[in-house]
Amino acid sequence: MAAPKVAVVGAGVIGLSTALCISETCPSCSVTVLSDQFSPNTTSDVAAGMLIPHTYPGTPIHVQKQWFKETFTYLFAISHSAEASEAGIHLVSGWQVFKNTPKEELPFWSDVVLGFRTMSKAELQKFPQHQFGQAFMTLKCDCPPYLLWLEKRLKATGVQMYTRRVADLWELHSEYNVVVNCAGIGAHQLVGDKELFPVRGQVLKVHAPWVKNFIRDGDGLTYIYPGIHRVTLGGTREVESWSLSPDPGTTKDIFDRCCSLEPSLRRAQDIKVKVGLRPSRWCVRLQRDVLSQGGVKLPVVHNYGHGAGGFSVHRGTAKEAARLVGECIAALQVSSSRAKL
Amino acid sequence: MRVAIIGAGVIGLSTTLCIHEQYHSLVPSLEMEVYADRYTPHTTSDGAAGLWQPYLSDQGNLQETLWNKETFDHLLRHLGSPAAKEMGLFLISGYNLFTQPVPDPSWKNIVLGFRNLTAKELELFPSYSYGWFNTALMLECRSYLPWLTNRLMQRGVKFFHKKVESFQEVSGDGVDVVINCTGVRAGELQPDPELQPGRGQVIKVLAPWVKHFIITHDIKSGIYNSPYIIPGSEFTVLGGIYQHGNWNEENSAQDHRTIWENCCRLLPALQKAKIVEEWSGLRPARPCVRLERETLRHGHLQAEVIHNYGHGGFGITIHWGCAMAAARLFGSILQEKKLASLPQPRL
């Protein structure tokens, strides 16, 4: 087969990082990214990009840990290189605090992040409503910078990117040998996956440059994540809500909750409100598939459904997806050489 | 009762506020006047990054360790208040890096969450093999000094833009107590061979992705002669110069290169940071802080002087503890003058 042609559908953090991994592992492949949205209009752009994993009930923990570890290691190296600021990757330390001591005091990722330990009584005094806490250091991927940096890396390796709304994966069968589905919440429509559902998140992005530490309530609903230029305040988790319009009542509620964790936020300026739909699923759909019509087959690799944990595992799942693409190509090469006999 | 304070850096202004807060209701006639030739943003305090961190060793000076703790606790209490942002006060975490293991510092239980660095964290800093991580405070004087000034003006404290050439200049005019917060130039009012400038130079850059302070240490070069990076609310301060005895307040091109190269080696991403400002200042270095009373006699006139200077590179770190100690000395003066009935001053 001449240079295999791979289409990656989706240009959020999953689509772009998957395209990059494919071009890294298969240099002979011609990779094209197709998406109706690019940064700054993807779901990823709304997210704070914190490397704090979400737990998928349907994926074995050791797999999730491996994905997280690979992602952390990859970003850690970028964070102390000269490219860190351009890539939007930086280290940030802070606290996760709980109103009630959690059953699981040591999350599965505690030995992947840096310096994980229980908070002292003196540290907890800052959070009078919380009785237990964990302190650690992790990484943050600021978007748009991270996505723009991925786009730049992709262009440098010859990957083409086109704005195109793909209505049906099959429409790509004549132009591409393999299709990779990184459509995120778009997969609900694109492949009719009823197990995929939105979890609506509203966040505020504010100017409060004196906030240097992250603070997260263990319930996952209230968080303060300092980025390069803005601090992300969150949030909400509204299951099955498809609305992308900001809700003013929610804005006030988020702001109040965050100010009760960090009173100095009352002085925050220039509040911008954003909404994203987390592409949630009981497990990440990371698997091969085949579409066929009239004897023609189109190999597909799915890589979507990362919900609240996209950034935390993106590189790990991208590498796995690239490996699956490699398998698809190998299978195509076998069948194409068989066809020649 | 008239009190003249000479010096309007962090020491002068905080001492004035501390005394006024404690005594204005006890001494209705209390009038306080600040004299200085430099006000914010032109004081030594304004150039400092503002990180609360004492030197590594207290050299047995437990009193200074206590003053540091009092300052930290005082600031920590203000963190949750609405004034914090206006004061330039916020929490910050970061690293202290060493090339060999060192004993824990006297302040390990004053700061929050003090711990050693893990091996993985040390991978970030290949030239260093040992270190600490803790959460401390930033107090940016470019905000704090104006905040103090506002509080003082609200209390009726008067400010005079004047270079005071001698204690007599202020004390002869009916002033009962002079508070000497003149920092590095205290020797001009009264010779003090123990007071020397500890010249520093810093480069201020835009590097908002840096969220932690990084202070390196080289036991051989001495304190602050090893690169440090301190992110503020607007700019990140790069430094690492300490020249004992150097009075030059001009920026040095060689020091600029030293700071820039060393800091970029420590954090390669800084190469992309935009340089915004460069500044040199003179730390008022002294083997220990001079915080004591002195009675000055000039002819038949007598004035009480409270000295509060010589805070080196830890003025912000120690300021409130010293202000309170100065206030106690003030209280003992009042008692002697029978101007207020107060409990015995603590020794």
XYZ file of C-alpha atoms in Angstrom:
688
model
C 0.000 0.000 0.000
C 1.243 3.473 -0.761
C 1.420 5.900 2.176
C -1.614 4.899 4.243
C -4.090 7.740 4.546
C -5.439 8.285 8.040
C -8.214 10.727 8.890
C -8.609 11.923 12.458
C -12.056 13.357 13.126
C -11.998 15.929 15.934
C -9.530 18.675 16.860
C -9.813 18.885 20.605
C -7.048 17.630 22.862
C -7.869 14.025 21.977
C -7.976 14.498 18.212
C -4.815 16.575 18.012
C -2.759 14.449 20.394
C -3.922 11.280 18.644
C -2.956 12.716 15.256
C 0.454 13.612 16.663
C 1.010 10.125 18.068
C 0.005 8.544 14.759
C 2.438 10.726 12.844
C 5.156 9.850 15.389
C 4.618 6.081 15.246
C 3.789 5.858 11.554
C 6.008 8.327 9.713
C 4.948 6.930 6.353
C 1.285 7.652 7.080
C -0.429 10.688 5.640
C -2.489 12.067 8.510
C -5.301 14.580 8.124
C -7.324 16.197 10.897
C -10.946 16.990 10.075
C -13.146 18.924 12.449
C -15.982 21.390 12.399
C -14.354 23.176 15.359
C -10.772 24.066 16.118
C -9.303 25.941 19.078
C -10.573 28.214 20.652
C -13.993 26.669 20.026
C -13.538 23.098 21.198
C -14.711 21.544 24.458
C -11.042 21.324 25.477
C -10.748 25.116 25.337
C -13.305 25.445 28.119
C -11.562 22.985 30.414
C -8.948 24.103 32.893
C -6.700 21.273 31.712
C -5.677 20.075 35.177
C -3.993 16.734 35.476
C -6.240 15.287 38.158
C -7.775 12.061 36.857
C -11.413 11.251 36.638
C -12.212 7.651 37.492
C -14.007 5.705 34.774
C -16.130 2.961 36.318
C -15.777 0.712 33.273
C -12.012 0.898 32.685
C -9.634 -1.175 34.840
C -7.779 1.062 37.300
C -4.340 -0.150 36.224
C -5.134 0.940 32.651
C -6.289 4.379 33.789
C -3.190 4.700 35.913
C -0.981 3.791 32.961
C -2.685 6.381 30.750
C -2.288 9.025 33.444
C 1.322 8.170 34.099
C 2.214 8.373 30.399
C 0.445 11.713 30.083
C 2.072 13.102 33.209
C 5.560 12.008 32.190
C 5.152 13.459 28.706
C 3.911 16.838 29.950
C 6.397 16.956 32.826
C 9.241 16.877 30.321
C 7.701 19.728 28.322
C 7.077 21.749 31.492
C 10.749 22.198 32.177
C 11.852 22.708 28.629
C 12.195 26.010 26.816
C 8.858 25.324 25.099
C 6.838 25.245 28.312
C 5.333 28.704 28.045
C 4.415 28.324 24.374
C 2.847 24.930 25.031
C 0.939 26.328 27.995
C 2.209 23.594 30.298
C 3.086 24.515 33.849
C 3.353 22.994 37.265
C 0.864 24.065 39.883
C 0.574 23.027 43.512
C -2.349 23.199 45.862
C -4.905 21.418 47.933
C -7.857 19.076 47.589
C -10.089 19.522 50.627
C -12.976 17.443 51.888
C -15.855 18.375 54.159
C -15.940 14.766 55.281
C -12.979 12.423 55.303
C -13.215 10.335 52.116
C -13.393 6.542 52.248
C -10.411 6.319 49.952
C -7.700 8.504 51.416
C -5.158 7.556 48.749
C -6.428 7.924 45.182
C -4.888 5.630 42.550
C -2.904 8.512 41.117
C -1.344 9.748 44.356
C 2.093 8.381 43.471
C 2.053 9.851 39.959
C 1.554 13.492 40.941
C 4.336 15.155 42.922
C 4.734 15.427 46.660
C 1.318 13.970 47.518
C 0.618 14.080 51.250
C -2.130 14.674 53.755
C -2.579 18.295 54.808
C -1.518 19.355 58.281
C -3.936 20.865 60.802
C -2.285 24.252 60.291
C -2.908 24.077 56.549
C -6.527 23.034 57.094
C -7.132 26.159 59.190
C -7.447 28.025 55.928
C -10.511 25.885 55.165
C -12.703 25.979 58.272
C -15.540 24.034 56.638
C -13.298 21.158 55.630
C -11.858 18.544 57.926
C -9.512 16.615 55.655
C -7.216 17.529 52.827
C -4.445 16.451 50.477
C -1.631 18.604 49.168
C 0.178 17.861 45.925
C 1.693 19.311 42.796
C 0.464 18.511 39.319
C 0.484 19.875 35.787
C -1.901 22.152 33.982
C -2.395 22.440 30.220
C -3.672 25.869 29.389
C -5.911 26.072 26.345
C -5.816 27.530 23.715
C -1.967 27.536 24.013
C -1.669 23.754 24.310
C -3.946 23.050 21.355
C -2.228 25.700 19.253
C 1.126 24.198 20.138
C -0.132 20.736 19.102
C -1.384 22.226 15.838
C 2.035 23.751 15.253
C 3.768 20.401 15.915
C 1.329 18.696 13.550
C 1.942 21.153 10.743
C 5.669 20.675 11.195
C 5.286 16.938 10.609
C 3.189 17.535 7.492
C -0.240 16.808 8.974
C -3.019 18.673 7.180
C -5.958 20.149 9.062
C -9.304 21.071 7.518
C -12.469 22.601 8.836
C -15.090 20.133 7.759
C -18.215 18.829 9.355
C -18.200 15.048 9.029
C -21.828 13.866 9.226
C -21.080 10.182 8.873
C -17.750 8.358 9.145
C -18.612 6.371 6.039
C -18.368 9.500 3.879
C -14.599 9.236 4.366
C -14.247 5.680 3.044
C -13.129 6.596 -0.450
C -10.526 9.161 0.621
C -8.937 7.449 3.630
C -7.710 3.998 4.593
C -8.310 4.369 8.328
C -10.538 6.759 10.237
C -9.916 7.704 13.842
C -12.981 8.944 15.693
C -11.990 11.581 18.282
C -15.245 13.460 17.994
C -15.850 13.762 21.721
C -19.441 14.666 22.460
C -19.951 14.764 18.690
C -19.789 10.966 18.668
C -23.308 10.903 20.053
C -24.560 12.012 16.669
C -21.682 10.817 14.503
C -21.823 7.150 15.460
C -25.086 7.104 17.392
C -23.469 6.067 20.675
C -26.272 6.085 23.238
C -23.830 5.309 26.050
C -22.254 8.714 25.516
C -23.928 11.561 27.367
C -23.052 15.181 28.063
C -22.214 16.378 31.540
C -22.564 20.123 31.267
C -19.902 22.210 32.949
C -20.076 25.939 33.390
C -16.898 27.741 34.437
C -15.716 31.271 35.022
C -12.360 32.445 33.760
C -11.257 35.435 35.800
C -8.301 37.766 36.208
C -6.842 37.102 39.670
C -3.090 36.777 39.163
C -2.311 36.664 42.879
C -3.887 33.218 43.105
C -0.918 30.874 42.702
C -2.253 27.639 44.226
C -5.132 25.433 43.138
C -7.923 24.579 45.532
C -10.380 21.817 44.808
C -13.224 20.516 46.878
C -13.096 16.723 46.971
C -16.660 16.618 45.705
C -15.278 17.835 42.378
C -17.905 20.537 42.063
C -15.999 23.546 43.353
C -12.507 24.301 42.161
C -10.055 27.112 41.594
C -7.356 26.421 39.010
C -4.800 29.171 38.281
C -3.742 29.240 34.655
C -1.147 31.329 32.881
C -3.342 34.383 32.414
C -6.658 33.474 34.017
C -7.963 31.502 36.921
C -10.678 28.942 36.118
C -13.447 28.823 38.693
C -15.852 25.954 38.634
C -18.173 24.415 38.295
C -21.169 22.291 37.574
C -21.905 18.703 36.627
C -25.271 18.660 34.919
C -25.939 15.226 33.498
C -27.776 15.078 30.163
C -27.858 18.837 29.765
C -27.030 19.877 26.205
C -27.235 23.637 26.741
C -24.164 25.620 25.747
C -25.592 28.919 26.990
C -24.168 30.338 30.212
C -26.653 30.542 33.052
C -26.383 33.728 35.173
C -27.729 32.081 38.341
C -25.085 29.390 37.981
C -22.407 32.029 37.486
C -23.257 33.640 40.803
C -23.399 30.269 42.528
C -19.980 29.216 41.215
C -18.479 32.564 42.185
C -19.882 32.383 45.711
C -18.699 28.809 46.239
C -15.207 29.668 45.059
C -15.054 32.820 47.182
C -15.908 30.800 50.240
C -12.837 28.644 49.513
C -10.651 31.621 48.585
C -12.049 34.960 49.844
C -9.567 37.065 47.883
C -11.432 36.050 44.709
C -14.041 38.673 45.583
C -11.541 41.081 43.974
C -11.296 39.089 40.756
C -11.823 41.083 37.593
C -13.071 40.615 34.073
C -15.185 37.520 34.633
C -15.733 35.468 31.465
C -18.251 32.643 31.489
C -17.826 29.464 29.431
C -19.740 26.236 28.994
C -18.506 22.835 27.865
C -20.180 19.462 27.510
C -17.990 16.745 28.963
C -18.223 13.733 26.607
C -19.010 11.244 29.357
C -19.156 7.514 29.233
C -18.811 4.742 31.796
C -15.538 3.866 30.056
C -13.459 5.542 27.388
C -14.296 4.001 24.019
C -10.835 3.099 22.799
C -11.163 0.227 20.349
C -11.050 -0.869 16.734
C -14.176 -1.100 14.683
C -15.033 -1.810 11.061
C -17.680 -0.113 8.963
C -18.740 -1.936 5.851
C -21.123 -1.329 3.026
C -21.466 -3.326 -0.147
C -18.332 -5.370 0.468
C -16.200 -2.288 1.111
C -14.657 -2.052 4.543
C -13.443 0.980 6.471
C -11.340 0.347 9.566
C -12.113 2.730 12.397
C -10.394 3.414 15.678
C -12.563 5.062 18.309
C -10.978 7.295 20.916
C -13.704 9.244 22.674
C -15.757 9.411 25.849
C -13.088 10.838 28.170
C -15.653 12.831 30.165
C -14.066 14.948 32.880
C -10.678 13.299 32.443
C -9.599 14.149 28.903
C -6.479 16.115 29.714
C -5.396 13.716 32.426
C -5.206 10.728 30.097
C -4.954 12.254 26.638
C -1.427 11.211 25.755
C -1.891 7.694 27.114
C -5.067 7.124 25.100
C -3.556 8.805 22.039
C -0.648 6.371 22.104
C -2.996 3.417 22.446
C -5.127 4.741 19.584
C -1.998 5.126 17.444
C -1.092 1.546 18.249
C -4.536 0.410 17.137
C -4.179 2.436 13.939
C -0.912 0.586 13.371
C -2.780 -2.700 13.733
C -5.416 -1.554 11.240
C -2.759 -0.587 8.726
C -0.916 -3.855 9.196
C -4.172 -5.747 8.614
C -4.862 -3.700 5.481
C -1.381 -4.401 4.169
C -1.857 -8.112 4.697
C -5.193 -8.139 2.916
C -3.923 -5.903 0.117
C -0.944 -8.191 -0.501
C -3.304 -11.159 -0.419
C -5.422 -9.397 -2.998
C -2.383 -9.158 -5.240
C -1.835 -12.901 -5.307
C 3.123 63.984 72.500
C 4.941 64.246 69.193
C 6.622 61.299 67.599
C 8.800 61.615 64.518
C 9.544 58.573 62.390
C 12.441 58.824 59.993
C 12.124 56.464 57.047
C 9.103 55.380 55.003
C 10.015 51.901 53.898
C 8.249 48.848 55.254
C 9.903 49.284 58.653
C 9.066 52.972 59.090
C 5.442 52.735 57.986
C 4.606 49.526 59.852
C 6.229 50.749 63.049
C 4.190 53.952 62.810
C 0.977 52.004 62.319
C 1.707 49.571 65.121
C 2.408 52.347 67.602
C -0.595 54.402 66.551
C -2.927 51.399 66.775
C -1.764 50.565 70.271
C -1.400 53.977 71.855
C -3.589 56.585 70.213
C -6.482 55.921 72.561
C -4.202 55.832 75.587
C -2.413 59.031 74.608
C -4.967 61.445 73.168
C -2.270 64.004 72.395
C -0.313 61.543 70.254
C 0.853 63.129 67.030
C 2.936 61.119 64.604
C 4.960 62.519 61.714
C 6.864 60.598 59.069
C 9.968 62.121 57.529
C 11.632 60.552 54.508
C 13.439 61.550 51.338
C 12.128 58.504 49.529
C 8.582 57.223 49.512
C 6.958 54.287 47.714
C 7.701 53.256 44.959
C 11.284 54.476 45.477
C 12.219 52.772 48.734
C 14.406 49.692 49.177
C 11.281 47.762 50.215
C 9.620 48.495 46.861
C 12.361 46.722 44.963
C 12.118 43.531 46.955
C 10.031 40.701 45.534
C 8.223 40.463 48.856
C 8.633 36.804 49.723
C 8.372 35.950 53.403
C 11.432 33.843 54.049
C 14.136 34.303 56.703
C 17.749 33.397 56.106
C 18.615 29.725 56.408
C 20.186 30.013 59.804
C 19.057 32.237 62.653
C 22.621 32.139 63.997
C 21.244 31.645 67.476
C 19.212 34.816 67.307
C 15.996 33.461 68.750
C 14.493 36.907 69.121
C 14.626 37.431 65.358
C 13.085 33.998 64.810
C 10.230 35.022 67.089
C 9.760 38.320 65.250
C 9.653 36.401 61.955
C 6.983 34.108 63.357
C 4.933 37.020 64.683
C 5.053 38.606 61.247
C 4.003 35.423 59.469
C 1.119 34.765 61.837
C -0.038 38.378 61.628
C -0.061 38.259 57.825
C -1.702 34.833 57.743
C -4.583 36.228 59.805
C -5.074 38.935 57.191
C -5.173 36.490 54.296
C -8.897 35.898 54.423
C -9.725 39.565 54.907
C -11.071 41.769 52.122
C -7.935 43.916 52.454
C -5.568 41.136 51.389
C -5.464 42.004 47.706
C -5.027 45.706 48.400
C -2.208 44.857 50.796
C -0.476 42.823 48.105
C -0.734 39.757 50.316
C -1.181 36.217 49.026
C -0.066 32.629 49.576
C 2.673 31.176 47.468
C 4.465 27.829 47.467
C 7.889 26.953 46.240
C 11.286 25.391 46.406
C 14.566 25.903 48.205
C 17.346 23.995 46.433
C 20.718 22.822 47.675
C 23.672 20.896 46.317
C 23.914 18.822 49.502
C 21.699 17.925 52.453
C 21.282 20.723 55.007
C 19.624 20.904 58.426
C 16.016 22.067 58.519
C 15.650 25.834 59.016
C 14.412 27.555 62.166
C 11.257 28.550 60.308
C 10.162 25.098 59.177
C 7.201 25.079 61.559
C 6.263 28.681 60.897
C 5.523 28.213 57.187
C 2.850 25.811 55.981
C 3.388 22.278 54.791
C 7.189 22.230 55.032
C 8.660 19.043 53.556
C 11.696 17.727 51.723
C 11.615 17.450 47.939
C 11.069 14.034 46.408
C 13.526 12.541 43.944
C 11.076 13.099 41.090
C 10.759 16.785 41.929
C 14.536 17.126 42.036
C 14.642 15.863 38.431
C 13.432 19.339 37.514
C 16.664 20.808 38.867
C 19.599 18.683 37.710
C 22.212 20.889 39.426
C 20.649 20.335 42.844
C 20.356 17.203 44.890
C 18.399 18.275 47.964
C 15.624 20.683 48.735
C 12.543 21.816 50.568
C 8.993 22.626 49.540
C 6.682 24.800 51.559
C 3.869 27.316 51.355
C 4.710 30.845 52.466
C 3.425 34.361 51.872
C 4.104 37.167 49.453
C 3.717 40.758 50.600
C 4.326 43.080 47.682
C 5.471 46.447 48.973
C 4.316 48.254 45.866
C 0.851 47.534 47.251
C 1.613 47.183 50.968
C 3.330 50.535 51.410
C 0.468 52.492 49.791
C -1.968 50.477 51.913
C -0.032 51.345 55.085
C 0.163 54.961 53.978
C -3.621 55.100 53.523
C -4.243 53.591 56.949
C -1.851 56.139 58.466
C -3.364 59.091 56.647
C -6.813 58.005 57.827
C -5.407 58.130 61.346
C -4.139 61.657 60.880
C -0.452 60.797 60.591
C 1.410 63.512 58.695
C 4.001 62.915 56.015
C 6.945 65.135 55.126
C 9.189 64.788 52.102
C 12.520 65.709 53.601
C 16.022 64.334 53.971
C 16.754 64.430 57.683
C 20.446 65.215 58.266
C 20.555 64.709 62.032
C 18.423 63.523 64.920
C 18.588 67.034 66.367
C 16.851 68.363 63.299
C 13.658 66.596 64.346
C 14.161 66.137 68.068
C 14.978 69.793 68.776
C 11.597 70.875 67.474
C 9.486 69.674 70.374
C 9.448 66.051 69.285
C 9.470 63.681 72.234
C 10.380 60.424 70.543
C 12.272 59.776 67.333
C 11.961 56.419 65.642
C 14.924 55.651 63.447
C 13.865 53.449 60.527
C 16.442 54.728 58.084
C 17.574 51.361 56.797
C 20.866 51.237 54.925
C 21.613 54.942 55.448
C 21.265 54.893 59.243
C 25.018 55.508 59.414
C 24.462 59.032 58.128
C 22.543 59.877 61.282
C 24.793 57.996 63.645
C 27.904 56.053 62.574
C 27.380 52.295 62.727
C 30.295 50.281 61.324
C 28.233 47.088 61.652
C 25.738 48.369 59.096
C 26.791 47.707 55.512
C 24.980 47.671 52.205
C 24.232 44.221 50.793
C 23.770 45.257 47.194
C 21.256 43.323 45.158
C 20.083 43.540 41.588
C 16.919 42.066 40.100
C 15.348 41.677 36.681
C 11.553 41.845 36.504
C 10.016 39.782 33.707
C 6.622 38.716 32.435
C 6.411 34.981 33.080
C 2.904 34.304 34.346
C 3.252 30.534 33.909
C 5.660 30.447 36.846
C 3.567 29.740 39.935
C 6.254 28.757 42.454
C 9.208 30.531 43.973
C 12.569 28.862 43.442
C 15.437 29.871 45.717
C 18.764 28.182 45.182
C 21.553 28.118 47.701
C 25.267 27.838 47.338
C 26.815 27.551 50.774
C 30.101 28.831 49.379
C 28.742 32.002 47.752
C 26.487 32.937 50.646
C 22.874 34.028 50.877
C 21.234 35.566 47.780
C 24.346 35.052 45.663
C 22.707 32.107 44.006
C 19.866 32.447 41.501
C 16.287 32.894 42.653
C 12.961 33.245 40.850
C 9.977 34.744 42.661
C 6.632 35.142 40.868
C 4.607 38.147 41.924
C 1.074 39.188 41.126
C 2.208 40.960 37.954
C 5.869 40.252 37.333
C 8.333 37.545 38.150
C 11.481 38.695 39.904
C 14.796 37.127 38.914
C 17.711 37.690 41.252
C 20.763 36.251 42.868
C 23.173 39.053 43.696
C 24.543 39.971 47.121
C 27.556 42.257 47.229
C 28.614 43.222 50.708
C 29.925 46.764 51.000
C 28.872 47.872 47.506
C 26.980 51.181 47.638
C 26.306 51.392 43.899
C 22.601 51.711 43.129
C 23.178 51.610 39.376
C 22.356 48.448 37.459
C 25.398 46.465 36.398
C 25.516 44.819 32.992
C 27.611 41.985 34.375
C 25.152 41.320 37.184
C 22.367 41.357 34.608
C 24.147 38.618 32.664
C 24.778 36.611 35.805
C 21.142 36.760 36.848
C 19.761 36.077 33.380
C 22.031 33.146 32.544
C 21.657 31.499 35.918
C 17.893 31.857 36.054
C 17.410 30.637 32.481
C 19.536 27.627 33.285
C 17.316 26.942 36.276
C 14.052 27.420 34.296
C 14.668 27.166 30.535
C 11.191 28.506 29.742
C 12.356 31.901 31.052
C 14.256 32.427 27.819
C 10.905 33.387 26.313
C 10.037 35.805 29.129
C 9.860 39.513 28.325
C 12.084 41.758 30.448
C 10.104 44.644 31.886
C 12.366 46.326 34.435
C 15.733 46.155 36.136
C 16.505 47.464 39.604
C 19.313 47.611 42.134
C 18.944 48.147 45.846
C 20.954 48.085 49.016
C 19.925 45.642 51.700
C 20.611 47.184 55.126
C 22.850 44.369 56.325
C 23.882 44.010 59.937
C 24.964 41.032 62.092
C 21.669 41.506 63.940
C 18.787 43.956 63.776
C 19.354 47.109 65.816
C 16.156 47.414 67.802
C 16.791 49.354 70.995
C 16.258 52.623 72.803
C 18.781 55.380 73.152
C 18.571 58.650 75.001
C 20.224 61.421 73.005
C 21.350 64.520 74.788
C 21.996 67.713 72.903
C 22.799 70.553 75.196
C 20.019 70.666 77.735
C 17.605 68.895 75.436
C 16.940 65.207 75.636
C 15.207 62.989 73.159
C 14.315 59.363 73.199
C 15.289 57.461 70.088
C 14.072 54.022 69.163
C 16.334 52.416 66.591
C 14.747 49.912 64.221
C 17.079 49.228 61.324
C 19.488 46.672 59.885
C 16.997 44.091 58.580
C 19.183 42.947 55.698
C 17.341 40.901 53.121
C 14.545 39.890 55.482
C 12.853 43.209 56.274
C 9.453 42.205 54.984
C 9.806 38.834 56.693
C 10.454 40.355 60.116
C 8.764 43.747 59.924
C 5.688 43.257 62.086
C 7.514 41.504 64.899
C 9.971 44.399 64.978
C 7.160 46.952 64.823
C 5.589 45.357 67.882
C 8.906 45.277 69.713
C 9.405 48.950 68.873
C 5.899 49.631 70.157
C 6.793 47.947 73.435
C 9.854 50.186 73.725
C 7.570 53.135 73.032
C 5.300 51.951 75.819
C 8.184 51.912 78.248
C 9.025 55.496 77.278
C 5.414 56.503 77.930
C 5.502 54.833 81.313
C 8.655 56.675 82.271
C 7.067 59.915 81.215
C 3.966 58.812 83.143
C 1.876 59.541 80.123
C -0.057 56.332 80.275
C -0.680 53.618 82.836
C 0.422 50.465 81.193
C 1.438 47.015 82.259
C 5.198 46.550 82.736
C 6.976 46.394 79.405
C 8.028 42.853 78.565
C 11.781 42.427 78.510
